[in-house]
Tab-separated table of C-alpha atoms and ligand atoms in Angstrom:
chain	number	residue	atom	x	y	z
A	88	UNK	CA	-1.018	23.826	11.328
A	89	UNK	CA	-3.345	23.703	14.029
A	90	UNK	CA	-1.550	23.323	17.846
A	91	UNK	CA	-1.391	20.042	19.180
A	92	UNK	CA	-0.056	17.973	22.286
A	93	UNK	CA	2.541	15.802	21.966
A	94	UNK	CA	3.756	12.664	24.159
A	95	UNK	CA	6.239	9.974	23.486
A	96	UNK	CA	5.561	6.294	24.540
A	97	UNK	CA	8.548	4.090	25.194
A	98	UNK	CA	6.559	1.131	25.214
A	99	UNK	CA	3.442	-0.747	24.067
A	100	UNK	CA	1.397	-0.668	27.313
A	101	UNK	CA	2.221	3.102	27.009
A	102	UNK	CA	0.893	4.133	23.483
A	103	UNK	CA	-2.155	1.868	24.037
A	104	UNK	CA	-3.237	4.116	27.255
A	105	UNK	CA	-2.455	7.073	25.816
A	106	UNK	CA	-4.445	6.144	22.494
A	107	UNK	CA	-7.519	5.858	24.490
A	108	UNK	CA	-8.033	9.827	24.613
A	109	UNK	CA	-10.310	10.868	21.951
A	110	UNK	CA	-8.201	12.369	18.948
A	111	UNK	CA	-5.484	10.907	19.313
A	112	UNK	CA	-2.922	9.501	16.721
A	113	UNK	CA	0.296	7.835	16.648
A	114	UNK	CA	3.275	9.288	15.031
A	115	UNK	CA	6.079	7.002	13.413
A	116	UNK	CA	8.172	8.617	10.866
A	117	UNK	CA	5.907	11.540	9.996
A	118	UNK	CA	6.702	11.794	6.536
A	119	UNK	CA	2.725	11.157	5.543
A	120	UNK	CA	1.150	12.552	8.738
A	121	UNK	CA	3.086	15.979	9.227
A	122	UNK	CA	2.737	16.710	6.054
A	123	UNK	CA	-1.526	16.428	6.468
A	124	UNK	CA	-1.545	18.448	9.635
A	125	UNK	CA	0.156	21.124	7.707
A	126	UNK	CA	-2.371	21.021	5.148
A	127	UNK	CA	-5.026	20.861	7.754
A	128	UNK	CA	-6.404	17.549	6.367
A	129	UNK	CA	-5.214	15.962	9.937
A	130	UNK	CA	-5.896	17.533	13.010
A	131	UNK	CA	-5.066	15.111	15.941
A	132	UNK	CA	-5.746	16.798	19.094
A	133	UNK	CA	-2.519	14.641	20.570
A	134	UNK	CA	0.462	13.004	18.976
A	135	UNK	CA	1.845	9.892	20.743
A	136	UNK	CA	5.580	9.934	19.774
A	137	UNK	CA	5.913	5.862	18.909
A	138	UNK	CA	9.700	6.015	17.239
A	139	UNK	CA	11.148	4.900	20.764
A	140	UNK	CA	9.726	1.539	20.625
A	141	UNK	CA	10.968	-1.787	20.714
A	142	UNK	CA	9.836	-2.546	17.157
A	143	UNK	CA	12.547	-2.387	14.901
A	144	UNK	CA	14.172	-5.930	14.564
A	145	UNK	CA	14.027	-8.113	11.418
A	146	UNK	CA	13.566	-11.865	12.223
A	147	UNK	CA	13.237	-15.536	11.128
A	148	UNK	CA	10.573	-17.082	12.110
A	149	UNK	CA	9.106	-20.579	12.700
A	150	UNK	CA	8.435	-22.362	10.214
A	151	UNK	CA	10.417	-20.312	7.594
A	152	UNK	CA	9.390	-16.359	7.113
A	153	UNK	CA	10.287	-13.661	9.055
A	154	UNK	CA	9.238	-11.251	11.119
A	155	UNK	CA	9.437	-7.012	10.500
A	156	UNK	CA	8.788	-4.602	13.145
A	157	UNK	CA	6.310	-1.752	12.677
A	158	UNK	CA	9.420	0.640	13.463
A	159	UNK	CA	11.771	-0.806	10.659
A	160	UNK	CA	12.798	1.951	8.397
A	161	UNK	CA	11.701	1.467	4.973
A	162	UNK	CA	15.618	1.822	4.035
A	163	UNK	CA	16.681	-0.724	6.199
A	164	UNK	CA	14.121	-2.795	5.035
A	165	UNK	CA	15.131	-2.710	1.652
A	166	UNK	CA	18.586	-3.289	2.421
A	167	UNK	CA	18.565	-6.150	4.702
A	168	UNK	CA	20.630	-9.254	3.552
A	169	UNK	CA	17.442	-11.488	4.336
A	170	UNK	CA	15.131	-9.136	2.363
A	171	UNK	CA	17.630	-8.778	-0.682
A	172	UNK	CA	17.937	-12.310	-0.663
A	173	UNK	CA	14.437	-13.715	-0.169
A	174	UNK	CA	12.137	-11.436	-0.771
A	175	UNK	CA	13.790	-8.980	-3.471
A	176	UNK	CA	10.077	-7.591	-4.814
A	177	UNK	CA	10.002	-6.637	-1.502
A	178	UNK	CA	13.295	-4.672	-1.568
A	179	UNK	CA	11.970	-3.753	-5.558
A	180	UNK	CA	9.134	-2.107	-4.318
A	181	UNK	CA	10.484	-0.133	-1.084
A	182	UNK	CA	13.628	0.867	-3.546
A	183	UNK	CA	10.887	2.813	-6.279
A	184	UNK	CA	9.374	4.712	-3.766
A	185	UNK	CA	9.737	7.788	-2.294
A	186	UNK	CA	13.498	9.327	-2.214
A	187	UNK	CA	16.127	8.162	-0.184
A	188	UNK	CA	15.696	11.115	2.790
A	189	UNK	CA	12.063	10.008	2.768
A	190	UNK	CA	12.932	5.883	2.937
A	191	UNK	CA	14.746	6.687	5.655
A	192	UNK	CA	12.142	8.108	7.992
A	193	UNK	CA	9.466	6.071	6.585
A	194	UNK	CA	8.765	3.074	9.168
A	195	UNK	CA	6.842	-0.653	7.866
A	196	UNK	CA	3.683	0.445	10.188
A	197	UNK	CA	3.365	3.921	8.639
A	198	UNK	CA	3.715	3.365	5.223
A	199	UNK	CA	0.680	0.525	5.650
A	200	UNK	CA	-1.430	3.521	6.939
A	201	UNK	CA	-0.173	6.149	4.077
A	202	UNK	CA	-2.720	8.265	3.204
A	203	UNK	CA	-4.469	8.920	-0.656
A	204	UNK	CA	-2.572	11.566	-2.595
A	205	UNK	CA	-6.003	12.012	-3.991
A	206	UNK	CA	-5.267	16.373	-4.959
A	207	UNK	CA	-8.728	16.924	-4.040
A	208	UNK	CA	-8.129	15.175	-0.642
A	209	UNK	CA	-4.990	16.817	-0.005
A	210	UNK	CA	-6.971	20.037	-0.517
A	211	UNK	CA	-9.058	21.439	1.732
A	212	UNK	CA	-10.107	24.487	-0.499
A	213	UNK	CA	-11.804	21.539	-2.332
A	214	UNK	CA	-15.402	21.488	-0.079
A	215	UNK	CA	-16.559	18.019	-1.982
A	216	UNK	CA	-14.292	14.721	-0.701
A	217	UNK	CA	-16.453	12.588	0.933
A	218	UNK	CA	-13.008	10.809	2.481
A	219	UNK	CA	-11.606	13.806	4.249
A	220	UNK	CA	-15.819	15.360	4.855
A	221	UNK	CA	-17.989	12.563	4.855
A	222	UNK	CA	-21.092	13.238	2.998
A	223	UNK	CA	-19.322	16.367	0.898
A	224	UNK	CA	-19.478	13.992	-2.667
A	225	UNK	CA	-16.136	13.768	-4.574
A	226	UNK	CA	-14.269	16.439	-6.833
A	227	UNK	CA	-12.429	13.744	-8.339
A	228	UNK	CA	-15.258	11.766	-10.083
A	229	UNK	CA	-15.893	14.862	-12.550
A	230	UNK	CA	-12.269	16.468	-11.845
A	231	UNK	CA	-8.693	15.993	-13.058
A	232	UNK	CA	-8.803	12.168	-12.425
A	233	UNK	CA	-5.645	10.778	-13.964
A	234	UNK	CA	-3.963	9.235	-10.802
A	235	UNK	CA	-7.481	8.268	-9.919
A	236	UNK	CA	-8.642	4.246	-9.003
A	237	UNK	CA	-10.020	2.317	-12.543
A	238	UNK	CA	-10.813	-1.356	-10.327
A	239	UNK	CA	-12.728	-1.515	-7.079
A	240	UNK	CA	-14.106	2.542	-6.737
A	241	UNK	CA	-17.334	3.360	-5.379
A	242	UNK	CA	-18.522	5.923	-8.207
A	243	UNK	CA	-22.230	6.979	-7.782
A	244	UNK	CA	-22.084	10.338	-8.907
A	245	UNK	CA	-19.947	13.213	-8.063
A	246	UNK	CA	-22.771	14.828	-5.229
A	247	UNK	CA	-23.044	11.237	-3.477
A	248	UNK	CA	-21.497	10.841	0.000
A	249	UNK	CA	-20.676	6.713	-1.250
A	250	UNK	CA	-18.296	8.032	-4.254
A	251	UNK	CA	-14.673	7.855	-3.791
A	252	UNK	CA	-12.069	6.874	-6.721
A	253	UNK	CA	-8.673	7.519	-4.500
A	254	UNK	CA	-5.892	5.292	-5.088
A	255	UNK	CA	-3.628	3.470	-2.515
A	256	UNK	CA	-0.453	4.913	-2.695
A	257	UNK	CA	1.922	2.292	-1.090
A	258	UNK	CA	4.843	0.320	-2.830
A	259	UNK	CA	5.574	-1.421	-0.212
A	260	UNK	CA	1.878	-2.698	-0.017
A	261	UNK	CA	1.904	-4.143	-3.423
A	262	UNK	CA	5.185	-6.204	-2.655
A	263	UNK	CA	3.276	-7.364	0.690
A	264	UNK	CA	-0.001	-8.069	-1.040
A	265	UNK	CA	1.637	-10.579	-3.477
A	266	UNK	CA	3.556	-12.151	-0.714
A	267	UNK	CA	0.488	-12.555	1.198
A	268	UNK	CA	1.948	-11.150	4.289
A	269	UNK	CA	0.117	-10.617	7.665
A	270	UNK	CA	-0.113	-7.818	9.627
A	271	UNK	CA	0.427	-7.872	13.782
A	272	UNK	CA	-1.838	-5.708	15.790
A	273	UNK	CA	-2.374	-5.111	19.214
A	274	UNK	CA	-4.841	-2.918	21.001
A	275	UNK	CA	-7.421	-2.864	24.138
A	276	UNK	CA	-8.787	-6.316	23.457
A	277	UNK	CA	-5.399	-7.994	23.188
A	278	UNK	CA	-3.525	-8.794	19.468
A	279	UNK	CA	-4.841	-10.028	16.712
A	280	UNK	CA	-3.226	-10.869	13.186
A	281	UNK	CA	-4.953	-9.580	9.861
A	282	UNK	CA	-4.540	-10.772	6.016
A	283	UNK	CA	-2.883	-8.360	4.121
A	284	UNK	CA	-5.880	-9.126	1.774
A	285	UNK	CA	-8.507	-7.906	4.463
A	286	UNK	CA	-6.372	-5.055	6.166
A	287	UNK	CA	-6.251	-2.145	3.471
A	288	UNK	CA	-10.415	-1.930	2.319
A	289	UNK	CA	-12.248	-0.619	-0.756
A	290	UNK	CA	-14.178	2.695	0.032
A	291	UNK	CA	-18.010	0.179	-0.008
A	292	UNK	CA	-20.147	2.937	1.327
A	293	UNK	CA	-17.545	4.757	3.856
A	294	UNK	CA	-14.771	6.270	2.213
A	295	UNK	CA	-13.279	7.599	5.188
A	296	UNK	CA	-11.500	4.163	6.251
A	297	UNK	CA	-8.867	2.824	4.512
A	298	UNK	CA	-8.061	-0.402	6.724
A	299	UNK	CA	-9.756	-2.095	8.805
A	300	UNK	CA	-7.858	-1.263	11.921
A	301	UNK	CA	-9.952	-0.339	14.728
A	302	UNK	CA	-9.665	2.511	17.131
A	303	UNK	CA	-6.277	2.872	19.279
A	304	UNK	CA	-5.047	-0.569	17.612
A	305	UNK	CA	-1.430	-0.116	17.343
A	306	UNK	CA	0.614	-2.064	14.043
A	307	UNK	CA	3.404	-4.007	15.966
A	308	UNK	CA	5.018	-6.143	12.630
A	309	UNK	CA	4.444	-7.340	9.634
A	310	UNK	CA	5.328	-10.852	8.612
A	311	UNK	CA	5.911	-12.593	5.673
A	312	UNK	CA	5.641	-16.209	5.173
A	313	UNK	CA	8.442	-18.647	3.642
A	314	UNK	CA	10.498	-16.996	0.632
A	315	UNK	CA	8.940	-18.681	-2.849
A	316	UNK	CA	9.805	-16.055	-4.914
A	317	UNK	CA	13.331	-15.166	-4.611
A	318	UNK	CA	14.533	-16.482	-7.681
A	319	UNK	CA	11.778	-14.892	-10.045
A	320	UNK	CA	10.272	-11.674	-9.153
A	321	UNK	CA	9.730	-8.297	-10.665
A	322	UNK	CA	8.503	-5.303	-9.439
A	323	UNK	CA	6.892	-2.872	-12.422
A	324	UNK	CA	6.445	1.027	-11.745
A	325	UNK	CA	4.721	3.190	-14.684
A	326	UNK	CA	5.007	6.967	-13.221
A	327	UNK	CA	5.003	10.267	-15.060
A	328	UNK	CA	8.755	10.952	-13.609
A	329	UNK	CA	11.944	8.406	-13.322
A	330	UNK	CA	12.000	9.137	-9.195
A	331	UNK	CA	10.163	10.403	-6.189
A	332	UNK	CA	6.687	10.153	-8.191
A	333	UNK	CA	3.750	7.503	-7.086
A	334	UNK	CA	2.716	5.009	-9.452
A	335	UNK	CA	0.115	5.804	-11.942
A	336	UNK	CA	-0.320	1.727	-12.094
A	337	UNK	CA	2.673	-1.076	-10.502
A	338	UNK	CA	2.532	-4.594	-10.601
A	339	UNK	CA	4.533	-7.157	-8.257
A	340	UNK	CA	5.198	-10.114	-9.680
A	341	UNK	CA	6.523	-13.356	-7.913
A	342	UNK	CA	6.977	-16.982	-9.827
A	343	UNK	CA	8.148	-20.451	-8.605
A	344	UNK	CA	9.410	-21.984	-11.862
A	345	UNK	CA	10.021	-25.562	-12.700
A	346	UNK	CA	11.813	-25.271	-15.446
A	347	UNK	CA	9.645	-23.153	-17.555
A	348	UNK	CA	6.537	-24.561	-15.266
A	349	UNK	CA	5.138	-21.940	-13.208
A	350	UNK	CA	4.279	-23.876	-9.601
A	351	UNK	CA	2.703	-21.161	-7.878
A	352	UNK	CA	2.190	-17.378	-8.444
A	353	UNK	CA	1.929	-13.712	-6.050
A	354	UNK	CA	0.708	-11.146	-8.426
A	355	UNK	CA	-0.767	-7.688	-6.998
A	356	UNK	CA	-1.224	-4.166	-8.578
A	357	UNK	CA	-0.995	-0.924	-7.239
A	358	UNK	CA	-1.893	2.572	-8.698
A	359	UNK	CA	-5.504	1.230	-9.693
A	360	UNK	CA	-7.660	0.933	-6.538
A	361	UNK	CA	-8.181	1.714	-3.022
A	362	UNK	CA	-6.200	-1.057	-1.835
A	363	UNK	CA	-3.389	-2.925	-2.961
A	364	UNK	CA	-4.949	-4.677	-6.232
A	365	UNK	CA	-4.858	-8.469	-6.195
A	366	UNK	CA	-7.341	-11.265	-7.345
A	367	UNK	CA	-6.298	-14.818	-6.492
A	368	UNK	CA	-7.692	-16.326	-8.889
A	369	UNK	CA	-5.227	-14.999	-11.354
A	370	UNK	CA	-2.267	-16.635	-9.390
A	371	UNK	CA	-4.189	-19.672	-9.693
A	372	UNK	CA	-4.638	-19.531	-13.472
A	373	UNK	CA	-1.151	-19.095	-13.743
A	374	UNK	CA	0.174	-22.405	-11.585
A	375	UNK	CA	0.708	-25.449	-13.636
A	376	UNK	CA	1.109	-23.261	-16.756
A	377	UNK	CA	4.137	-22.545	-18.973
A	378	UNK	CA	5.562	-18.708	-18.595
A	379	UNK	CA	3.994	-17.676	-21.745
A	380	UNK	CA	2.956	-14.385	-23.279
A	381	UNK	CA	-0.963	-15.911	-23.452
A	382	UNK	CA	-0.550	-17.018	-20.015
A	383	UNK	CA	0.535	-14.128	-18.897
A	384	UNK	CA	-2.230	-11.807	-20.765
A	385	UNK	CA	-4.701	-14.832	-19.568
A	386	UNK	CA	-3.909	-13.589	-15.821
A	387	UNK	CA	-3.952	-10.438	-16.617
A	388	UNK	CA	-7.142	-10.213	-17.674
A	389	UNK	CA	-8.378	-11.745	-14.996
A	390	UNK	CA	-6.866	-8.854	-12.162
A	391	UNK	CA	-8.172	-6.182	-14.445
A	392	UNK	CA	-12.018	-7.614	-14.867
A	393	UNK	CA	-14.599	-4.880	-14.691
A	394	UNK	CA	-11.849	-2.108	-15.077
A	395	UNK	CA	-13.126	1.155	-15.991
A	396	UNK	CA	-11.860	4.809	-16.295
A	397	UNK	CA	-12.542	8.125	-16.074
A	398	UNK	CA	-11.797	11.030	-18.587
A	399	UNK	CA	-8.242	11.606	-17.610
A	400	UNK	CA	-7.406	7.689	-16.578
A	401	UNK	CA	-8.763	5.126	-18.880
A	402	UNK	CA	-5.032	4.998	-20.324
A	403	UNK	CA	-4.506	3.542	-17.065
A	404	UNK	CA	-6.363	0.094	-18.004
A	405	UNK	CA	-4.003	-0.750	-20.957
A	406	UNK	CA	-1.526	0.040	-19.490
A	407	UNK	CA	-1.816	-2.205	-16.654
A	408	UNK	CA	-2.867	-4.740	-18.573
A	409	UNK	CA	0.681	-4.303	-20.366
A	410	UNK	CA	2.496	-4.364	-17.238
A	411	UNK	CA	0.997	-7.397	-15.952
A	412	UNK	CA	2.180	-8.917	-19.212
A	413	UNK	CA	5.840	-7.359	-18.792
A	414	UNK	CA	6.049	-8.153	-15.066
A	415	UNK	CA	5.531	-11.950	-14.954
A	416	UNK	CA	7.708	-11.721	-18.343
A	417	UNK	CA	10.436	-10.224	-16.504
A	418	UNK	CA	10.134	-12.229	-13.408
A	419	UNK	CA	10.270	-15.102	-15.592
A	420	UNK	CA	13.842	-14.845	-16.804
A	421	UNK	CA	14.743	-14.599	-13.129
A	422	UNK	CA	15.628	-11.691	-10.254
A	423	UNK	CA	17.666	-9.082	-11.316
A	424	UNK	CA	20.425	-8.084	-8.440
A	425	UNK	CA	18.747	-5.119	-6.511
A	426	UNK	CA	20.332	-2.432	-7.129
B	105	LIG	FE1	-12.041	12.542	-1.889
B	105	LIG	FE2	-11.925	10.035	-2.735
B	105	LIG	FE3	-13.107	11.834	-4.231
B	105	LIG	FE4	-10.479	11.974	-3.874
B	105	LIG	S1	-11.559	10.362	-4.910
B	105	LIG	S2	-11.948	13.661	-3.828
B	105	LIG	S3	-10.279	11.170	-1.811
B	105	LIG	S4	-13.765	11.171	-2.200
């Protein structure tokens, strides 16, 4: 690990200034970030310490919703009564990920800006990732690609400095996309709230950025809007181990039944793109429709359009297209207590 200094900020105001020094990067729970600076993928030339700040509560909001703090631990997250009880994909998701040690550390802000476990990227003895060296091309494209991106990647040939096929690695984010949360920012030019849809981005021609936060912006909450899924929602991991293992594809499924109407739908993927993997229109293909098995494969079809694979991954597009199927199945016959 390369030397680095460190500050803490005990409030906003604080970590904005200090952001404003070149190299700079904030550290929440560390449980992403340390483990890149080891690695030498990360090399801030300061840390700004930001677990001291007032960003931990869990509210209600106006208007129904409520309100998480960038600092909320992804365990307590999960295990709040008003998460259990109204959002339970969200408590679903948070409760696959990760181990419990890790969950515990892990804050709402930092697990938004979790990293690719892309091996190539996590690898600097690999010279070619254009995400970690700009411009390098992408040892992935031609490489062992199995956990690798089958919607949305940017795949012009292994030597181009556009190619990236990383995957988003989040939980969490998949629960949020199909929620349609919104993220709370703040930085130099005041705050400003971003879709969930538009903060995580697809790699386009600059695989280097995965959100569209801008420089020195600092993640204050995330908030979700009125609960319309508590009573039918499933969240679906496929991984190549039981625990502690990132999904090769998940799905988060969220219904409002009337009777065995759906009214409305959230449905996002994760494990198959650069971003959490949802396509509106196959939410509204589902509302007004019975919870059917043709429905279902109907809407699935729809989120996997234009899918395709690599040598190692194109298992991954069945396979999705199964769990879409299972998901909304499951989240049809109603929530399951969380365990
Ligand atoms: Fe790097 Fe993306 Fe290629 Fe992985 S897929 S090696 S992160 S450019």
């Amino acid at each position: 690990m390369k030397s680095f200094a460190y500050s803490r900020a005990t409030s906003n105001a604080q970590a904005l200034e200090a952001a404003r020094a070149r190299g700079t990067q904030f550290l929440a729970g560390g449980t992403n970030l340390v483990d890149l600076m080891k690695y030498q993928v990360e090399q801030p030339v300061t840390l700004v310490d930001i677990n001291h700040l007032a960003l931990t509560e869990i509210s209600q909001i106006d208007g129904g919703g409520i309100s998480i703090g960038a600092m909320v631990r992804n365990s307590d997250l999960a295990n709040h009564p008003l998460v259990r009880t109204n959002y339970p994909l969200l408590s679903q998701a948070l409760l696959s990920g990760a181990s419990p040690q890790l969950r515990n550390m892990a804050s709402t802000g930092g697990n938004l800006m979790q990293r690719t476990r892309c091996y190539y990227f996590n690898d600097i003895s690999f010279s070619a990732c254009n995400k970690r060296a700009p411009g390098s091309g992408c040892a992935a494209l031609e490489g062992y690609n199995r956990i690798h991106a089958i919607l949305g990647q940017t795949d012009k040939g292994p030597t181009s400095g556009e190619t990236c096929i990383a995957t988003h690695p989040s939980d969490m984010c998949v629960a949020m996309a199909a929620l349609q949360a919104t993220v709370e920012v703040e930085g130099r030019g005041g705050r400003r709230t971003i879709p969930f849809a538009e903060f995580h981005r697809l790699p386009g021609n600059d695989p280097s950025r995965d959100t569209t936060l801008r420089e020195g912006e600092l993640i204050t909450a995330v908030t979700l809007p009125s609960a319309k899924f508590a009573k039918n929602a499933f969240y679906l991991k496929a991984r190549d181990r039981n625990s502690y293992a990132f999904a090769l594809i998940s799905v988060a499924a969220g219904l409002e039944m009337e009777g065995t109407t759906i009214r409305s739908a959230g449905l996002a993927m994760g494990g198959v793109a650069h971003k959490p993997w949802r396509i509106p229109e196959a939410e509204k293909a589902l509302a007004g429709q019975l919870a059917s098995p043709e429905n279902f494969a109907h809407a699935a079809d729809i989120l996997l359009h234009g899918a395709h694979g690599y040598e190692h991954n194109r298992f991954k597009i069945e396979l999705a297209k199964q769990g879409v199927v299972r998901a909304l199945t499951v989240a049809a016959q109603g929530t399951s207590e969380v365990a």
